[in-house]
Short mmCIF file of C-alpha atoms and ligand atoms in Angstrom, two decimals:
data_model
loop_
_atom_site.label_atom_id
_atom_site.label_comp_id
_atom_site.label_asym_id
_atom_site.label_seq_id
_atom_site.Cartn_x
_atom_site.Cartn_y
_atom_site.Cartn_z
CA MET U 166 0.00 0.00 0.00
CA GLY U 167 1.38 3.45 -0.91
CA PRO U 168 1.57 6.31 1.54
CA SER U 169 -1.57 8.21 2.29
CA THR U 170 -1.26 11.71 0.87
CA THR U 171 -2.24 13.01 4.30
CA ASP U 172 0.71 11.40 6.13
CA VAL U 173 3.17 14.06 7.21
CA VAL U 174 6.68 13.10 8.27
CA VAL U 175 8.97 15.69 9.84
CA VAL U 176 12.70 14.90 9.96
CA GLY U 177 14.20 16.57 13.01
CA ALA U 178 12.40 16.93 16.32
CA GLY U 179 13.43 20.40 17.43
CA LEU U 180 11.41 23.58 17.89
CA THR U 181 10.57 23.87 14.20
CA ALA U 182 9.23 20.31 14.10
CA ALA U 183 7.14 20.90 17.22
CA LEU U 184 5.51 23.92 15.59
CA VAL U 185 4.82 21.96 12.40
CA ALA U 186 2.96 19.30 14.41
CA GLU U 187 1.13 21.79 16.62
CA THR U 188 -0.01 23.92 13.70
CA LEU U 189 -1.15 20.93 11.63
CA ARG U 190 -3.38 19.73 14.46
CA ASP U 191 -4.59 23.25 15.33
CA ARG U 192 -5.72 23.64 11.73
CA GLY U 193 -7.62 20.40 11.73
CA HIS U 194 -5.22 18.08 9.91
CA ALA U 195 -6.51 14.56 10.55
CA GLY U 196 -3.76 12.46 8.93
CA ARG U 197 -0.74 10.82 10.56
CA ILE U 198 2.04 13.03 11.84
CA THR U 199 5.45 11.52 12.68
CA LEU U 200 8.48 13.37 14.01
CA VAL U 201 11.85 11.63 13.57
CA GLY U 202 14.55 12.98 15.88
CA GLU U 203 18.09 11.73 16.42
CA GLU U 204 18.25 13.21 19.91
CA VAL U 205 16.65 11.15 22.65
CA HIS U 206 14.42 14.01 23.80
CA ARG U 207 11.09 15.36 22.72
CA PRO U 208 11.39 18.85 21.16
CA TYR U 209 12.95 21.44 23.45
CA GLU U 210 14.06 25.08 23.43
CA ARG U 211 17.76 25.77 23.04
CA PRO U 212 18.08 29.46 24.13
CA PRO U 213 18.27 28.64 27.88
CA LEU U 214 21.21 26.27 27.18
CA SER U 215 23.62 29.21 27.00
CA LYS U 216 21.89 31.21 29.74
CA GLY U 217 19.75 29.80 32.59
CA VAL U 218 20.94 26.20 32.27
CA LEU U 219 24.56 27.36 32.68
CA THR U 220 23.82 29.69 35.58
CA GLY U 221 21.57 27.14 37.25
CA THR U 222 18.32 29.13 37.03
CA ALA U 223 16.67 26.89 34.42
CA ASP U 224 16.62 23.13 34.67
CA ARG U 225 15.88 20.49 32.09
CA GLU U 226 12.16 20.22 32.80
CA THR U 227 11.54 23.87 31.88
CA LEU U 228 12.95 23.45 28.36
CA PHE U 229 10.43 21.24 26.59
CA VAL U 230 8.00 22.69 24.08
CA HIS U 231 5.15 20.35 25.07
CA GLU U 232 4.31 18.08 28.01
CA PRO U 233 5.08 14.41 27.27
CA GLY U 234 1.33 13.67 27.13
CA TRP U 235 0.74 16.25 24.41
CA TYR U 236 2.12 13.96 21.68
CA PRO U 237 -0.14 10.94 22.24
CA SER U 238 -3.14 13.15 23.00
CA HIS U 239 -2.67 14.90 19.65
CA GLY U 240 -1.91 11.73 17.73
CA VAL U 241 1.66 12.81 17.01
CA GLU U 242 4.14 9.94 16.77
CA LEU U 243 7.52 10.77 18.16
CA LEU U 244 10.41 8.59 16.99
CA VAL U 245 13.22 9.92 19.15
CA GLY U 246 16.72 8.44 19.19
CA THR U 247 16.13 7.73 15.49
CA THR U 248 18.13 9.15 12.59
CA ALA U 249 16.76 9.49 9.09
CA VAL U 250 19.54 8.29 6.80
CA ALA U 251 18.01 8.75 3.34
CA ILE U 252 15.01 10.07 1.45
CA ASP U 253 13.66 7.88 -1.32
CA ARG U 254 11.83 10.49 -3.36
CA GLY U 255 10.63 7.98 -5.93
CA SER U 256 8.68 5.86 -3.47
CA HIS U 257 7.98 8.73 -1.00
CA GLN U 258 9.76 7.07 1.89
CA VAL U 259 12.21 8.15 4.55
CA VAL U 260 14.78 5.49 5.43
CA LEU U 261 15.58 5.24 9.13
CA ASP U 262 18.85 4.14 10.73
CA GLY U 263 17.35 0.74 11.67
CA GLY U 264 16.49 0.11 8.01
CA GLU U 265 12.78 0.75 8.49
CA ARG U 266 11.05 2.83 5.76
CA LEU U 267 8.55 5.48 6.71
CA PRO U 268 6.11 6.48 3.96
CA TYR U 269 5.14 10.12 3.57
CA GLY U 270 2.62 12.11 1.63
CA SER U 271 4.36 15.33 2.68
CA LEU U 272 7.85 15.58 4.16
CA VAL U 273 9.18 18.51 6.15
CA LEU U 274 12.95 18.76 6.68
CA ALA U 275 13.60 20.46 10.01
CA THR U 276 17.08 19.12 10.64
CA GLY U 277 18.45 22.37 12.06
CA ALA U 278 22.15 23.02 12.36
CA ARG U 279 25.20 21.65 14.15
CA PRO U 280 28.16 23.47 15.68
CA ARG U 281 31.14 24.11 13.51
CA VAL U 282 34.14 22.23 14.83
CA LEU U 283 37.47 23.93 15.34
CA ALA U 284 39.90 22.26 12.95
CA VAL U 285 43.11 22.68 14.95
CA PRO U 286 45.34 20.25 16.85
CA GLY U 287 44.01 19.49 20.33
CA GLY U 288 40.30 19.76 19.45
CA PRO U 289 39.28 16.50 21.17
CA LEU U 290 41.00 17.27 24.53
CA ARG U 291 38.96 16.95 27.75
CA GLY U 292 37.63 20.33 28.82
CA VAL U 293 36.84 21.48 25.26
CA HIS U 294 33.12 22.13 24.83
CA HIS U 295 30.66 22.81 22.01
CA LEU U 296 27.12 23.85 22.83
CA ARG U 297 24.01 22.70 21.00
CA ARG U 298 22.24 20.05 23.05
CA ILE U 299 20.92 19.64 26.59
CA GLU U 300 23.76 17.24 27.41
CA ASP U 301 26.36 19.76 26.18
CA ALA U 302 24.90 22.46 28.43
CA GLU U 303 24.70 20.21 31.48
CA ARG U 304 28.29 19.09 30.96
CA LEU U 305 29.43 22.69 30.58
CA ARG U 306 27.50 23.76 33.68
CA SER U 307 29.37 21.12 35.75
CA ALA U 308 32.67 22.19 34.22
CA LEU U 309 32.01 25.87 34.98
CA ALA U 310 31.34 25.05 38.62
CA GLN U 311 35.00 23.91 38.90
CA ALA U 312 36.58 26.16 36.27
CA ARG U 313 39.22 28.75 37.09
CA ARG U 314 40.03 30.03 33.63
CA VAL U 315 37.63 29.83 30.73
CA ALA U 316 38.53 30.69 27.16
CA VAL U 317 35.64 31.25 24.80
CA ILE U 318 36.58 30.94 21.13
CA GLY U 319 34.22 33.06 19.06
CA GLY U 320 32.56 36.39 19.73
CA GLY U 321 29.06 35.73 18.39
CA TRP U 322 25.82 35.58 20.37
CA ILE U 323 26.47 32.19 21.93
CA GLY U 324 30.11 32.95 22.72
CA LEU U 325 29.13 36.13 24.56
CA GLU U 326 26.26 34.47 26.41
CA VAL U 327 28.58 31.69 27.57
CA ALA U 328 31.19 34.28 28.60
CA ALA U 329 28.56 36.05 30.72
CA ALA U 330 27.45 32.79 32.33
CA ALA U 331 31.04 31.69 33.01
CA ARG U 332 31.87 35.03 34.55
CA THR U 333 28.73 34.89 36.68
CA ALA U 334 29.91 31.45 37.86
CA GLY U 335 33.09 33.17 39.09
CA ALA U 336 35.67 32.12 36.49
CA GLU U 337 38.24 34.32 34.80
CA VAL U 338 36.98 34.59 31.25
CA THR U 339 38.72 35.50 27.99
CA VAL U 340 36.85 35.80 24.70
CA LEU U 341 39.05 35.17 21.66
CA HIS U 342 37.44 36.75 18.65
CA ARG U 343 38.13 37.85 15.11
CA GLY U 344 38.12 41.55 14.17
CA GLU U 345 38.27 44.50 16.55
CA LEU U 346 35.06 43.79 18.47
CA PRO U 347 32.76 40.82 19.05
CA LEU U 348 29.52 41.07 17.02
CA GLU U 349 31.04 43.76 14.83
CA ARG U 350 30.03 42.05 11.59
CA VAL U 351 26.47 41.58 12.87
CA LEU U 352 25.81 44.95 14.47
CA GLY U 353 28.44 47.34 13.11
CA THR U 354 31.04 49.08 15.24
CA GLU U 355 28.87 51.41 17.32
CA LEU U 356 26.54 48.83 18.76
CA ALA U 357 29.15 46.11 18.96
CA ARG U 358 30.98 48.49 21.30
CA LEU U 359 27.99 48.47 23.65
CA PHE U 360 28.36 44.71 24.12
CA ALA U 361 32.14 44.94 24.40
CA ASP U 362 31.81 47.57 27.16
CA LEU U 363 29.24 45.43 28.98
CA HIS U 364 31.60 42.48 29.03
CA ARG U 365 34.68 44.47 30.00
CA GLU U 366 32.82 46.17 32.84
CA ASN U 367 31.89 42.74 34.11
CA GLY U 368 35.51 41.61 34.06
CA VAL U 369 35.59 39.62 30.81
CA VAL U 370 38.84 39.99 28.86
CA LEU U 371 38.34 40.48 25.12
CA ARG U 372 41.18 39.44 22.80
CA PRO U 373 40.68 41.06 19.37
CA GLN U 374 42.14 39.70 16.11
CA SER U 375 42.61 36.27 17.65
CA GLN U 376 43.35 33.40 15.37
CA VAL U 377 43.46 30.11 17.21
CA VAL U 378 46.05 27.68 15.88
CA GLY U 379 45.95 24.96 18.50
CA LEU U 380 44.81 23.76 21.90
CA ALA U 381 47.44 22.70 24.42
CA GLY U 382 47.28 19.89 26.97
CA ALA U 383 47.80 16.17 27.48
CA GLY U 384 44.43 14.54 28.14
CA ALA U 385 42.87 17.71 29.49
CA VAL U 386 43.11 21.12 27.88
CA THR U 387 45.43 23.64 29.52
CA GLY U 388 45.46 26.50 27.04
CA VAL U 389 44.84 27.99 23.63
CA ALA U 390 47.64 28.84 21.19
CA LEU U 391 47.24 31.88 18.94
CA ALA U 392 48.76 32.67 15.56
CA ASP U 393 50.70 35.63 16.97
CA GLY U 394 52.73 33.17 19.08
CA THR U 395 51.01 33.95 22.38
CA SER U 396 48.87 31.57 24.38
CA ILE U 397 46.04 31.81 26.90
CA ASP U 398 45.83 29.51 29.92
CA ALA U 399 42.48 27.80 30.27
CA ASP U 400 41.04 24.75 32.00
CA VAL U 401 37.77 25.06 30.10
CA VAL U 402 37.54 26.02 26.43
CA VAL U 403 34.20 26.71 24.77
CA VAL U 404 34.11 26.71 20.98
CA GLY U 405 31.40 29.02 19.67
CA ILE U 406 32.38 29.58 16.05
CA GLY U 407 28.98 29.23 14.47
CA VAL U 408 26.92 26.43 13.04
CA GLU U 409 26.39 24.76 9.73
CA PRO U 410 22.99 23.69 8.49
CA SER U 411 22.36 19.92 8.51
CA THR U 412 21.74 19.47 4.80
CA ASP U 413 23.28 16.03 4.11
CA LEU U 414 19.94 14.25 3.66
CA ALA U 415 18.59 16.92 1.33
CA ARG U 416 21.76 17.03 -0.70
CA ALA U 417 21.93 13.24 -1.06
CA ALA U 418 18.29 13.27 -2.21
CA GLY U 419 19.12 15.71 -4.98
CA LEU U 420 17.28 18.71 -3.54
CA ALA U 421 18.69 22.19 -4.16
CA VAL U 422 21.18 23.06 -1.40
CA GLY U 423 23.39 26.14 -1.18
CA GLY U 424 24.41 28.27 -4.12
CA PRO U 425 25.01 32.01 -4.35
CA GLY U 426 23.20 34.04 -1.70
CA THR U 427 21.69 31.04 0.10
CA ASP U 428 24.12 30.62 2.99
CA GLN U 429 24.42 26.85 2.45
CA GLY U 430 20.83 26.06 3.39
CA ILE U 431 18.18 23.93 1.70
CA VAL U 432 16.74 26.25 -0.92
CA VAL U 433 12.99 26.85 -0.56
CA ASP U 434 10.56 29.40 -1.93
CA GLU U 435 8.47 31.84 0.13
CA HIS U 436 6.07 28.95 0.94
CA LEU U 437 9.04 26.87 2.19
CA ARG U 438 8.66 24.43 -0.71
CA THR U 439 11.72 22.71 -2.10
CA VAL U 440 12.01 21.83 -5.77
CA ASP U 441 10.12 18.60 -4.94
CA PRO U 442 6.38 19.38 -4.52
CA HIS U 443 6.14 16.81 -1.66
CA ILE U 444 9.04 18.20 0.38
CA TRP U 445 9.38 21.37 2.47
CA ALA U 446 12.23 22.70 4.65
CA ALA U 447 11.98 25.05 7.64
CA GLY U 448 13.95 26.51 10.53
CA ASP U 449 17.73 26.80 10.86
CA VAL U 450 18.31 24.52 7.86
CA ALA U 451 16.24 26.46 5.32
CA SER U 452 17.27 29.27 3.00
CA SER U 453 13.88 30.71 2.18
CA PHE U 454 13.08 33.35 -0.36
CA SER U 455 11.89 36.70 1.00
CA PRO U 456 9.91 38.70 -1.57
CA ARG U 457 10.24 41.82 0.60
CA LEU U 458 14.05 41.63 0.69
CA GLY U 459 14.30 40.20 -2.83
CA ARG U 460 16.77 37.57 -1.68
CA TYR U 461 17.16 34.35 0.26
CA ARG U 462 17.77 34.36 3.99
CA ARG U 463 18.73 31.58 6.37
CA VAL U 464 17.93 32.54 9.93
CA GLU U 465 19.35 30.71 12.96
CA HIS U 466 17.00 32.03 15.60
CA TRP U 467 14.23 30.86 17.89
CA GLU U 468 11.47 33.06 16.51
CA ASN U 469 12.22 31.94 12.96
CA ALA U 470 11.91 28.29 14.03
CA ARG U 471 8.45 29.04 15.44
CA ARG U 472 7.31 31.09 12.45
CA GLN U 473 8.61 28.70 9.82
CA GLY U 474 7.32 25.62 11.64
CA ALA U 475 3.85 27.17 11.55
CA LEU U 476 4.25 28.35 7.96
CA ALA U 477 5.48 24.96 6.71
CA ALA U 478 2.44 23.29 8.25
CA ARG U 479 0.06 25.71 6.54
CA SER U 480 1.89 25.33 3.27
CA VAL U 481 1.65 21.51 3.55
CA LEU U 482 -2.09 21.96 4.03
CA GLY U 483 -2.24 23.84 0.73
CA GLU U 484 -2.78 27.34 2.15
CA ASP U 485 -1.36 30.07 -0.04
CA VAL U 486 0.41 31.98 2.77
CA ILE U 487 3.81 33.49 3.37
CA ASP U 488 5.47 34.99 6.45
CA ASP U 489 7.84 37.68 5.28
CA ARG U 490 8.28 39.54 8.57
CA PRO U 491 11.71 40.92 9.45
CA SER U 492 13.89 38.49 11.39
CA PHE U 493 13.87 38.69 15.17
CA VAL U 494 16.55 37.67 17.66
CA PHE U 495 16.95 38.17 21.39
CA THR U 496 19.77 37.75 23.86
CA ASP U 497 20.36 38.06 27.60
CA GLN U 498 23.84 38.78 28.92
CA PHE U 499 24.56 39.94 32.49
CA ASP U 500 21.84 42.53 33.20
CA LEU U 501 21.28 43.35 29.53
CA GLY U 502 18.26 42.08 27.63
CA MET U 503 17.97 42.89 23.94
CA GLU U 504 15.70 42.30 20.96
CA LEU U 505 16.89 42.90 17.40
CA THR U 506 14.37 43.18 14.58
CA GLY U 507 15.42 43.30 10.94
CA ASP U 508 17.79 41.72 8.45
CA LEU U 509 21.11 43.51 8.36
CA ASP U 510 23.23 42.23 5.46
CA ASP U 511 25.94 44.74 5.86
CA PRO U 512 25.70 47.13 8.81
CA ALA U 513 28.58 49.17 7.36
CA ARG U 514 26.25 50.34 4.57
CA THR U 515 23.77 51.81 7.05
CA ARG U 516 23.74 54.67 9.54
CA VAL U 517 22.92 54.17 13.22
CA VAL U 518 20.83 56.56 15.29
CA VAL U 519 19.81 56.06 18.89
CA ARG U 520 16.93 57.13 21.12
CA GLY U 521 17.71 56.73 24.79
CA ASP U 522 20.70 56.31 27.01
CA VAL U 523 23.73 54.49 25.60
CA PRO U 524 26.01 54.61 28.70
CA GLY U 525 23.02 53.55 30.85
CA ARG U 526 22.26 50.80 28.29
CA GLU U 527 18.57 51.66 28.00
CA LEU U 528 17.93 52.52 24.39
CA VAL U 529 16.43 51.77 21.02
CA ALA U 530 18.93 51.91 18.13
CA PHE U 531 17.92 52.12 14.49
CA TRP U 532 19.85 51.27 11.36
CA LEU U 533 18.89 53.61 8.54
CA ASP U 534 19.31 53.21 4.82
CA GLY U 535 18.76 56.76 3.60
CA ASP U 536 15.65 57.81 5.54
CA ARG U 537 14.21 54.31 5.95
CA VAL U 538 14.59 52.09 8.98
CA VAL U 539 16.01 48.68 8.03
CA ALA U 540 16.58 47.31 11.54
CA GLY U 541 16.08 48.26 15.16
CA MET U 542 17.39 47.01 18.47
CA ASN U 543 15.81 47.64 21.84
CA VAL U 544 18.13 47.23 24.81
CA ASN U 545 16.54 47.00 28.28
CA VAL U 546 13.49 48.73 26.77
CA TRP U 547 10.47 46.49 26.28
CA ASP U 548 7.28 46.23 24.25
CA VAL U 549 8.58 48.19 21.27
CA ALA U 550 9.65 45.39 18.90
CA GLY U 551 6.22 45.47 17.23
CA GLN U 552 6.59 49.18 16.46
CA VAL U 553 10.12 48.68 15.20
CA GLU U 554 8.83 45.94 12.90
CA GLU U 555 6.11 48.24 11.62
CA LEU U 556 8.67 50.96 10.81
CA ILE U 557 10.72 48.44 8.81
CA VAL U 558 7.84 46.79 6.97
CA SER U 559 6.11 50.05 6.07
CA GLY U 560 9.32 51.24 4.41
CA ARG U 561 8.17 54.78 5.08
CA ALA U 562 10.56 57.72 5.24
CA VAL U 563 11.21 58.82 8.83
CA ASP U 564 12.21 62.13 10.29
CA GLU U 565 15.44 61.39 12.15
CA SER U 566 14.94 64.08 14.78
CA ARG U 567 11.60 62.52 15.73
CA LEU U 568 13.01 59.00 15.61
CA VAL U 569 15.62 59.77 18.28
CA ASP U 570 13.21 61.75 20.50
CA PRO U 571 11.97 59.46 23.31
CA ALA U 572 9.03 61.84 23.90
CA ILE U 573 7.52 60.90 20.53
CA PRO U 574 5.84 57.48 20.41
CA LEU U 575 7.41 55.34 17.71
CA GLU U 576 4.12 54.90 15.87
CA GLN U 577 4.01 58.68 15.40
CA VAL U 578 7.49 59.02 13.95
C1 FAD T 223 22.96 27.31 22.96
C2 FAD T 223 21.99 28.00 22.05
C3 FAD T 223 21.43 29.22 22.43
C4 FAD T 223 20.54 29.88 21.59
N1 FAD T 223 20.03 31.07 22.00
C5 FAD T 223 19.18 31.75 21.19
C6 FAD T 223 18.67 33.02 21.58
O1 FAD T 223 18.99 33.52 22.65
N2 FAD T 223 17.84 33.66 20.74
C7 FAD T 223 17.47 33.12 19.55
O2 FAD T 223 16.71 33.76 18.82
N3 FAD T 223 17.94 31.91 19.14
C8 FAD T 223 18.79 31.22 19.94
N4 FAD T 223 19.28 29.99 19.53
C9 FAD T 223 18.90 29.46 18.21
C10 FAD T 223 17.67 28.56 18.25
O3 FAD T 223 17.74 27.66 19.31
C11 FAD T 223 17.57 27.81 16.92
O4 FAD T 223 17.30 28.75 15.92
C12 FAD T 223 16.50 26.74 16.93
O5 FAD T 223 16.84 25.72 17.83
C13 FAD T 223 16.28 26.13 15.54
O6 FAD T 223 15.34 25.13 15.62
P1 FAD T 223 15.28 23.94 14.53
O7 FAD T 223 14.19 23.04 15.02
O8 FAD T 223 15.17 24.53 13.18
O9 FAD T 223 16.69 23.21 14.59
P2 FAD T 223 17.39 22.43 15.79
O10 FAD T 223 17.06 23.07 17.08
O11 FAD T 223 18.82 22.30 15.40
O12 FAD T 223 16.70 21.00 15.75
C14 FAD T 223 16.92 20.08 14.70
C15 FAD T 223 16.88 18.67 15.24
O13 FAD T 223 16.96 17.76 14.14
C16 FAD T 223 17.81 16.69 14.48
N5 FAD T 223 18.29 16.06 13.23
C17 FAD T 223 19.19 16.52 12.34
N6 FAD T 223 19.36 15.65 11.33
C18 FAD T 223 18.57 14.62 11.59
C19 FAD T 223 18.30 13.37 10.92
N7 FAD T 223 18.90 13.06 9.78
N8 FAD T 223 17.41 12.51 11.49
C20 FAD T 223 16.79 12.82 12.64
N9 FAD T 223 17.00 13.97 13.31
C21 FAD T 223 17.87 14.85 12.80
C22 FAD T 223 18.90 17.38 15.28
O14 FAD T 223 19.62 16.45 16.06
C23 FAD T 223 18.07 18.34 16.13
O15 FAD T 223 17.62 17.69 17.30
C24 FAD T 223 20.18 29.30 20.35
C25 FAD T 223 20.75 28.08 19.96
C26 FAD T 223 21.65 27.44 20.79
C27 FAD T 223 22.28 26.12 20.36
#
């Protein structure tokens, strides 16, 4: 018997997959839904892994997207601890690691991303950590409780969040990063400086222009060697040098992956459809077309996983919908909470203006292209992300003097 056209299989059982299943059931889908996940857990949220889980304020039970009973009560089959090893597009089947074949009518690839590994001598030493999964975070939390000197390799969001957590745990912390400032390529110099100041004021040492050439130690790591001939002592090293999308399955199945402007993701249209009409991709792994931006974007953030999980489900159900909102990311580091709305390709091509108090770190910053807002970041100021989004989406010309005036509500700028 062939697959029922209503059977939906989702490969990956992360946040995106959870939202696919939830949305399908919410919208009345009556067919089978199966999530195949190589991790042993039901879908969970990763943001606390570099924040509350490390500082001990969030434990495992708070991470899961749904209660265990939600899956059976919604008729969602959860095959955890199971890896999908191939897609047979001809017979509409997913091949599992045990050899079993799972038929699909519609297939959603939500395989996410995995941490980039540092290709230098000493990578496998004890005390060297990557951070993606619950087990990684719990191992790192235990290590931080004993750590004296922590070196964080990489000055992106996760590197800085780990640095803040490690410092809060009482360790000496050094962040080894490329360029002059962490986050400089993401935020531009002015706002990257805000994060650099925050970390320095909290006692984190920032090492600019660092190129790591090796890790030292016999059995356990003792330090990090840099290209300039210097080295940093460390008993814990955290590698936070970005992720790569998990596209092997899609590539082996002959789906379009990567190519100019797609940031190595599975290429999908604005409805998250691949070139195969029975297969969709969503979340960290997908490079989806944005009609508003006129280009592809691959977004590695929590809100995108939620939005695209929901959108993929609706698209599978045949709804003619898109979700072309500006990207949204948040972070928490020390006493700073921030939300960033917008898609900044190249901050250097924009101009930054600020309403609020930069030294006091209570502000909303805007990136302007001419007189249009292309992105906005609220720092320790809340409930404005919706207005920032509206300024971006409307594409309307703004009066800069009104934009920076905190007395004028953003919707009146
Ligand atoms: C430590 C950390 C902190 C973060 N903090 C923030 C934050 O503060 N703000 C923010 O906006 N975003 C944050 N993110 C990003 C956010 O968590 C991701 O964008 C989100 O998890 C993406 O969800 P996903 O379901 O698309 O992919 P994933 O979460 O990667 O899930 C994909 C799942 O698919 C599984 N899989 C892969 N291949 C197969 C296969 N062949 N067979 C079966 N299963 C497979 C993987 O093992 C994984 O479990 C953070 C991420 C991490 C790791």
